[in-house]
Amino acid sequence: MTISTTTIKNSFSGNGSTTEFTYTFKIADEDHIQVIIRDSDGVETVKTITTHYTVAGVGGASGGTVTMGSAPSATETLVLRRSTTQTQGLDLIENDPMPANNLETAFDKNLSISQELQEQLDRSFKISRTSTITTAEILDSATDRASKTLGFDSSGDLTTVADFNPAGGDSALFKFSTTTTDSDPGASYVRLNHATIA
C-alpha cells in the first residue's frame, strides 16, 4: 500500500461532547499515533492508549478513528499525530523468497519516519536558504547559559546574551547607575533619571 499524503497530524477543537475524531494518515500500529490535549494555557498532555483512548483503522491508507474515553472540553484542543517507532524489523535472508508486501511495508515505515522528522524541522527555527551562518551550535556550558537568552553575535552566529531572569514574570536584569545625567548610557544599558530605584 502506498503513502500518498504528507499529512501526519490532525487538530480538533473540543466541545465537551464529541469523543470520536478522524485521523487522515496511515499508521501501521495503534501505538504509532500520539494523542495530545492542549489546554487554554498552552499546557500539553500526552494521553495513554486504552486508559484515555482507543484506535480504529490501523493499516488503512486513508486513516481511521480515535475514540476518547472522555470528550475534550471547549477550552481544549485535541491533536492526533503520527509517531512511528524508529526501528527496522525487516530481516532479509539470502536466497529466501520475500513477499513484495514485506518490502513495501519497510519502505512505508521509512517514509513515515522521514515525514515525521520533516514535520519537526518545519516547526524549528532556521535561516533562509540564501543566508549563511558559521555555526548554529551553542558552545556555552549549562552554567554559562543559566538565566541568559539566545541572540546573535557580531558575526551573526548564535550566542547567549544579556542576563535574563524569567522567574516571577518577564523581567530583565539591568545594571543600575546612580548617575542622573540625561544622556545616552551606551549600548546595552538603560539609565534611570533618579539616584534611587523607587
PDB file of C-alpha atoms in Angstrom:
ATOM      1  CA  MET A   1       0.000   0.000   0.000  1.00  0.00           C
ATOM      2  CA  THR A   2       1.345   3.425  -0.892  1.00  0.00           C
ATOM      3  CA  ILE A   3       1.515   6.621   1.182  1.00  0.00           C
ATOM      4  CA  SER A   4       0.026   9.339  -0.993  1.00  0.00           C
ATOM      5  CA  THR A   5      -0.157  12.202   1.512  1.00  0.00           C
ATOM      6  CA  THR A   6       2.336  14.203   3.573  1.00  0.00           C
ATOM      7  CA  THR A   7      -0.248  14.813   6.312  1.00  0.00           C
ATOM      8  CA  ILE A   8       0.870  13.376   9.646  1.00  0.00           C
ATOM      9  CA  LYS A   9      -1.172  15.480  12.068  1.00  0.00           C
ATOM     10  CA  ASN A  10      -4.837  16.442  12.610  1.00  0.00           C
ATOM     11  CA  SER A  11      -6.133  19.031  15.062  1.00  0.00           C
ATOM     12  CA  PHE A  12      -9.626  19.423  16.543  1.00  0.00           C
ATOM     13  CA  SER A  13     -11.329  21.897  18.872  1.00  0.00           C
ATOM     14  CA  GLY A  14     -13.124  20.202  21.756  1.00  0.00           C
ATOM     15  CA  ASN A  15     -16.791  20.861  22.501  1.00  0.00           C
ATOM     16  CA  GLY A  16     -17.373  18.790  25.635  1.00  0.00           C
ATOM     17  CA  SER A  17     -19.451  16.140  23.827  1.00  0.00           C
ATOM     18  CA  THR A  18     -17.609  14.749  20.762  1.00  0.00           C
ATOM     19  CA  THR A  19     -15.459  11.710  21.531  1.00  0.00           C
ATOM     20  CA  GLU A  20     -14.700  10.318  18.031  1.00  0.00           C
ATOM     21  CA  PHE A  21     -12.043  12.014  15.908  1.00  0.00           C
ATOM     22  CA  THR A  22     -10.825  11.017  12.449  1.00  0.00           C
ATOM     23  CA  TYR A  23      -7.128  10.876  11.604  1.00  0.00           C
ATOM     24  CA  THR A  24      -6.321  11.135   7.884  1.00  0.00           C
ATOM     25  CA  PHE A  25      -2.941   9.402   7.696  1.00  0.00           C
ATOM     26  CA  LYS A  26      -1.834   5.793   7.553  1.00  0.00           C
ATOM     27  CA  ILE A  27      -0.477   4.093  10.690  1.00  0.00           C
ATOM     28  CA  ALA A  28       0.889   0.544  10.803  1.00  0.00           C
ATOM     29  CA  ASP A  29       0.289   0.029  14.526  1.00  0.00           C
ATOM     30  CA  GLU A  30      -2.074   1.544  17.106  1.00  0.00           C
ATOM     31  CA  ASP A  31       0.992   2.649  19.082  1.00  0.00           C
ATOM     32  CA  HIS A  32       2.112   4.761  16.094  1.00  0.00           C
ATOM     33  CA  ILE A  33      -0.301   7.575  16.906  1.00  0.00           C
ATOM     34  CA  GLN A  34       0.228  10.190  19.593  1.00  0.00           C
ATOM     35  CA  VAL A  35      -2.800  11.815  21.215  1.00  0.00           C
ATOM     36  CA  ILE A  36      -2.192  15.214  22.802  1.00  0.00           C
ATOM     37  CA  ILE A  37      -4.583  17.508  24.676  1.00  0.00           C
ATOM     38  CA  ARG A  38      -3.638  21.207  24.768  1.00  0.00           C
ATOM     39  CA  ASP A  39      -5.482  23.340  27.339  1.00  0.00           C
ATOM     40  CA  SER A  40      -6.258  27.061  27.197  1.00  0.00           C
ATOM     41  CA  ASP A  41      -2.980  27.865  28.983  1.00  0.00           C
ATOM     42  CA  GLY A  42      -0.964  26.027  26.334  1.00  0.00           C
ATOM     43  CA  VAL A  43      -0.158  23.059  28.590  1.00  0.00           C
ATOM     44  CA  GLU A  44       0.169  19.883  26.519  1.00  0.00           C
ATOM     45  CA  THR A  45      -0.645  16.440  27.939  1.00  0.00           C
ATOM     46  CA  VAL A  46       0.142  13.235  26.036  1.00  0.00           C
ATOM     47  CA  LYS A  47      -2.657  10.731  26.602  1.00  0.00           C
ATOM     48  CA  THR A  48      -2.248   6.970  27.091  1.00  0.00           C
ATOM     49  CA  ILE A  49      -3.810   4.379  24.803  1.00  0.00           C
ATOM     50  CA  THR A  50      -6.506   2.181  26.422  1.00  0.00           C
ATOM     51  CA  THR A  51      -6.511   4.411  29.524  1.00  0.00           C
ATOM     52  CA  HIS A  52      -7.651   7.548  27.652  1.00  0.00           C
ATOM     53  CA  TYR A  53      -8.467   6.455  24.082  1.00  0.00           C
ATOM     54  CA  THR A  54      -8.767   3.606  21.583  1.00  0.00           C
ATOM     55  CA  VAL A  55      -7.673   3.460  17.934  1.00  0.00           C
ATOM     56  CA  ALA A  56      -9.507   2.008  14.916  1.00  0.00           C
ATOM     57  CA  GLY A  57      -8.488   1.833  11.249  1.00  0.00           C
ATOM     58  CA  VAL A  58      -4.891   0.678  11.710  1.00  0.00           C
ATOM     59  CA  GLY A  59      -3.305  -0.004   8.318  1.00  0.00           C
ATOM     60  CA  GLY A  60      -5.913   1.907   6.345  1.00  0.00           C
ATOM     61  CA  ALA A  61      -4.494   4.163   3.634  1.00  0.00           C
ATOM     62  CA  SER A  62      -6.934   6.971   4.437  1.00  0.00           C
ATOM     63  CA  GLY A  63      -6.652   6.753   8.232  1.00  0.00           C
ATOM     64  CA  GLY A  64      -9.135   5.811  10.914  1.00  0.00           C
ATOM     65  CA  THR A  65     -10.711   6.946  14.169  1.00  0.00           C
ATOM     66  CA  VAL A  66      -9.521   7.754  17.671  1.00  0.00           C
ATOM     67  CA  THR A  67     -12.227   7.434  20.312  1.00  0.00           C
ATOM     68  CA  MET A  68     -11.577   9.353  23.529  1.00  0.00           C
ATOM     69  CA  GLY A  69     -12.721   7.982  26.872  1.00  0.00           C
ATOM     70  CA  SER A  70     -13.970  11.466  27.763  1.00  0.00           C
ATOM     71  CA  ALA A  71     -14.721  14.335  25.393  1.00  0.00           C
ATOM     72  CA  PRO A  72     -12.214  17.213  25.250  1.00  0.00           C
ATOM     73  CA  SER A  73     -13.769  20.371  26.676  1.00  0.00           C
ATOM     74  CA  ALA A  74     -14.493  23.548  24.723  1.00  0.00           C
ATOM     75  CA  THR A  75     -11.277  25.093  26.068  1.00  0.00           C
ATOM     76  CA  GLU A  76      -9.125  22.192  24.864  1.00  0.00           C
ATOM     77  CA  THR A  77      -7.545  21.255  21.533  1.00  0.00           C
ATOM     78  CA  LEU A  78      -7.016  17.630  20.545  1.00  0.00           C
ATOM     79  CA  VAL A  79      -4.042  16.815  18.314  1.00  0.00           C
ATOM     80  CA  LEU A  80      -3.615  13.415  16.648  1.00  0.00           C
ATOM     81  CA  ARG A  81      -0.045  12.985  15.432  1.00  0.00           C
ATOM     82  CA  ARG A  82       1.653  10.038  13.769  1.00  0.00           C
ATOM     83  CA  SER A  83       4.693   8.932  15.777  1.00  0.00           C
ATOM     84  CA  THR A  84       6.339   5.875  14.214  1.00  0.00           C
ATOM     85  CA  THR A  85       8.747   3.745  16.233  1.00  0.00           C
ATOM     86  CA  GLN A  86      12.226   4.307  14.796  1.00  0.00           C
ATOM     87  CA  THR A  87      13.196   0.664  14.437  1.00  0.00           C
ATOM     88  CA  GLN A  88      13.817  -1.681  11.475  1.00  0.00           C
ATOM     89  CA  GLY A  89      12.109  -5.057  11.708  1.00  0.00           C
ATOM     90  CA  LEU A  90      12.614  -6.497   8.215  1.00  0.00           C
ATOM     91  CA  ASP A  91      15.174  -9.306   8.235  1.00  0.00           C
ATOM     92  CA  LEU A  92      16.349 -10.237   4.728  1.00  0.00           C
ATOM     93  CA  ILE A  93      17.637 -13.782   4.314  1.00  0.00           C
ATOM     94  CA  GLU A  94      19.828 -14.588   1.321  1.00  0.00           C
ATOM     95  CA  ASN A  95      18.094 -16.662  -1.421  1.00  0.00           C
ATOM     96  CA  ASP A  96      14.866 -16.707   0.576  1.00  0.00           C
ATOM     97  CA  PRO A  97      11.639 -15.693  -1.240  1.00  0.00           C
ATOM     98  CA  MET A  98      10.167 -12.475   0.115  1.00  0.00           C
ATOM     99  CA  PRO A  99       6.629 -11.164  -0.445  1.00  0.00           C
ATOM    100  CA  ALA A 100       6.509  -7.714  -2.062  1.00  0.00           C
ATOM    101  CA  ASN A 101       4.263  -6.581   0.799  1.00  0.00           C
ATOM    102  CA  ASN A 102       7.115  -7.042   3.297  1.00  0.00           C
ATOM    103  CA  LEU A 103       9.366  -4.756   1.296  1.00  0.00           C
ATOM    104  CA  GLU A 104       6.645  -2.172   0.765  1.00  0.00           C
ATOM    105  CA  THR A 105       5.843  -2.138   4.489  1.00  0.00           C
ATOM    106  CA  ALA A 106       9.506  -1.397   5.252  1.00  0.00           C
ATOM    107  CA  PHE A 107       9.572   1.405   2.657  1.00  0.00           C
ATOM    108  CA  ASP A 108       6.350   2.852   4.095  1.00  0.00           C
ATOM    109  CA  LYS A 109       7.835   2.872   7.584  1.00  0.00           C
ATOM    110  CA  ASN A 110      10.974   4.676   6.412  1.00  0.00           C
ATOM    111  CA  LEU A 111       8.881   7.296   4.597  1.00  0.00           C
ATOM    112  CA  SER A 112       6.661   7.728   7.663  1.00  0.00           C
ATOM    113  CA  ILE A 113       9.695   8.409   9.856  1.00  0.00           C
ATOM    114  CA  SER A 114      11.100  10.855   7.276  1.00  0.00           C
ATOM    115  CA  GLN A 115       7.800  12.761   7.145  1.00  0.00           C
ATOM    116  CA  GLU A 116       7.669  12.970  10.941  1.00  0.00           C
ATOM    117  CA  LEU A 117      11.233  14.297  11.123  1.00  0.00           C
ATOM    118  CA  GLN A 118      10.386  16.860   8.417  1.00  0.00           C
ATOM    119  CA  GLU A 119       7.360  17.997  10.439  1.00  0.00           C
ATOM    120  CA  GLN A 120       9.674  18.597  13.407  1.00  0.00           C
ATOM    121  CA  LEU A 121      12.094  20.528  11.192  1.00  0.00           C
ATOM    122  CA  ASP A 122       9.206  22.633   9.874  1.00  0.00           C
ATOM    123  CA  ARG A 123       8.498  23.734  13.463  1.00  0.00           C
ATOM    124  CA  SER A 124      12.157  24.633  14.117  1.00  0.00           C
ATOM    125  CA  PHE A 125      13.983  27.935  13.813  1.00  0.00           C
ATOM    126  CA  LYS A 126      16.209  28.033  10.767  1.00  0.00           C
ATOM    127  CA  ILE A 127      17.801  30.581   8.490  1.00  0.00           C
ATOM    128  CA  SER A 128      16.721  31.049   4.883  1.00  0.00           C
ATOM    129  CA  ARG A 129      18.237  29.005   2.054  1.00  0.00           C
ATOM    130  CA  THR A 130      20.168  32.029   0.767  1.00  0.00           C
ATOM    131  CA  SER A 131      21.616  33.029   4.154  1.00  0.00           C
ATOM    132  CA  THR A 132      24.728  31.623   5.776  1.00  0.00           C
ATOM    133  CA  ILE A 133      25.640  31.013   9.378  1.00  0.00           C
ATOM    134  CA  THR A 134      29.070  29.847  10.500  1.00  0.00           C
ATOM    135  CA  THR A 135      27.727  27.859  13.421  1.00  0.00           C
ATOM    136  CA  ALA A 136      24.327  27.231  14.957  1.00  0.00           C
ATOM    137  CA  GLU A 137      25.966  25.462  17.877  1.00  0.00           C
ATOM    138  CA  ILE A 138      25.805  26.945  21.381  1.00  0.00           C
ATOM    139  CA  LEU A 139      29.207  26.410  22.964  1.00  0.00           C
ATOM    140  CA  ASP A 140      28.438  27.846  26.422  1.00  0.00           C
ATOM    141  CA  SER A 141      28.120  25.365  29.280  1.00  0.00           C
ATOM    142  CA  ALA A 142      24.841  24.966  31.155  1.00  0.00           C
ATOM    143  CA  THR A 143      26.256  27.157  33.933  1.00  0.00           C
ATOM    144  CA  ASP A 144      27.204  29.922  31.483  1.00  0.00           C
ATOM    145  CA  ARG A 145      23.787  29.677  29.773  1.00  0.00           C
ATOM    146  CA  ALA A 146      21.813  29.934  33.019  1.00  0.00           C
ATOM    147  CA  SER A 147      19.494  32.977  33.188  1.00  0.00           C
ATOM    148  CA  LYS A 148      20.606  34.113  29.724  1.00  0.00           C
ATOM    149  CA  THR A 149      18.669  34.498  26.491  1.00  0.00           C
ATOM    150  CA  LEU A 150      19.616  33.488  22.952  1.00  0.00           C
ATOM    151  CA  GLY A 151      20.822  36.076  20.477  1.00  0.00           C
ATOM    152  CA  PHE A 152      23.324  36.672  17.711  1.00  0.00           C
ATOM    153  CA  ASP A 153      26.898  37.903  17.979  1.00  0.00           C
ATOM    154  CA  SER A 154      28.591  40.448  15.693  1.00  0.00           C
ATOM    155  CA  SER A 155      29.175  37.688  13.105  1.00  0.00           C
ATOM    156  CA  GLY A 156      25.513  36.675  13.082  1.00  0.00           C
ATOM    157  CA  ASP A 157      26.161  33.395  14.878  1.00  0.00           C
ATOM    158  CA  LEU A 158      24.073  32.124  17.787  1.00  0.00           C
ATOM    159  CA  THR A 159      25.260  33.038  21.246  1.00  0.00           C
ATOM    160  CA  THR A 160      23.908  33.722  24.725  1.00  0.00           C
ATOM    161  CA  VAL A 161      23.358  37.375  25.524  1.00  0.00           C
ATOM    162  CA  ALA A 162      22.293  39.589  28.421  1.00  0.00           C
ATOM    163  CA  ASP A 163      21.325  38.293  31.812  1.00  0.00           C
ATOM    164  CA  PHE A 164      17.657  37.382  31.826  1.00  0.00           C
ATOM    165  CA  ASN A 165      15.501  36.392  34.747  1.00  0.00           C
ATOM    166  CA  PRO A 166      12.144  34.926  33.722  1.00  0.00           C
ATOM    167  CA  ALA A 167      11.137  33.922  37.251  1.00  0.00           C
ATOM    168  CA  GLY A 168       8.115  35.814  38.557  1.00  0.00           C
ATOM    169  CA  GLY A 169       7.205  37.166  35.130  1.00  0.00           C
ATOM    170  CA  ASP A 170       9.010  38.666  32.185  1.00  0.00           C
ATOM    171  CA  SER A 171      11.772  40.792  33.659  1.00  0.00           C
ATOM    172  CA  ALA A 172      15.324  41.514  32.653  1.00  0.00           C
ATOM    173  CA  LEU A 173      18.370  42.266  34.795  1.00  0.00           C
ATOM    174  CA  PHE A 174      19.906  45.685  34.134  1.00  0.00           C
ATOM    175  CA  LYS A 175      22.981  47.419  35.524  1.00  0.00           C
ATOM    176  CA  PHE A 176      21.821  50.357  37.610  1.00  0.00           C
ATOM    177  CA  SER A 177      23.749  53.612  37.646  1.00  0.00           C
ATOM    178  CA  THR A 178      23.115  56.397  40.149  1.00  0.00           C
ATOM    179  CA  THR A 179      24.128  58.948  37.514  1.00  0.00           C
ATOM    180  CA  THR A 180      21.144  61.209  36.838  1.00  0.00           C
ATOM    181  CA  THR A 181      22.535  62.970  33.771  1.00  0.00           C
ATOM    182  CA  ASP A 182      20.139  62.873  30.837  1.00  0.00           C
ATOM    183  CA  SER A 183      22.457  61.259  28.328  1.00  0.00           C
ATOM    184  CA  ASP A 184      22.859  58.056  26.402  1.00  0.00           C
ATOM    185  CA  PRO A 185      24.412  55.485  28.793  1.00  0.00           C
ATOM    186  CA  GLY A 186      25.811  53.490  25.845  1.00  0.00           C
ATOM    187  CA  ALA A 187      24.872  50.341  24.012  1.00  0.00           C
ATOM    188  CA  SER A 188      23.100  47.618  26.023  1.00  0.00           C
ATOM    189  CA  TYR A 189      22.478  49.883  29.036  1.00  0.00           C
ATOM    190  CA  VAL A 190      19.389  51.550  30.476  1.00  0.00           C
ATOM    191  CA  ARG A 191      19.687  54.692  32.582  1.00  0.00           C
ATOM    192  CA  LEU A 192      17.032  55.943  35.014  1.00  0.00           C
ATOM    193  CA  ASN A 193      16.875  59.627  35.857  1.00  0.00           C
ATOM    194  CA  HIS A 194      16.868  59.224  39.619  1.00  0.00           C
ATOM    195  CA  ALA A 195      19.568  58.275  42.074  1.00  0.00           C
ATOM    196  CA  THR A 196      17.447  55.567  43.741  1.00  0.00           C
ATOM    197  CA  ILE A 197      15.110  52.988  42.313  1.00  0.00           C
ATOM    198  CA  ALA A 198      11.621  53.876  43.501  1.00  0.00           C
TER     199      ALA A 198
END
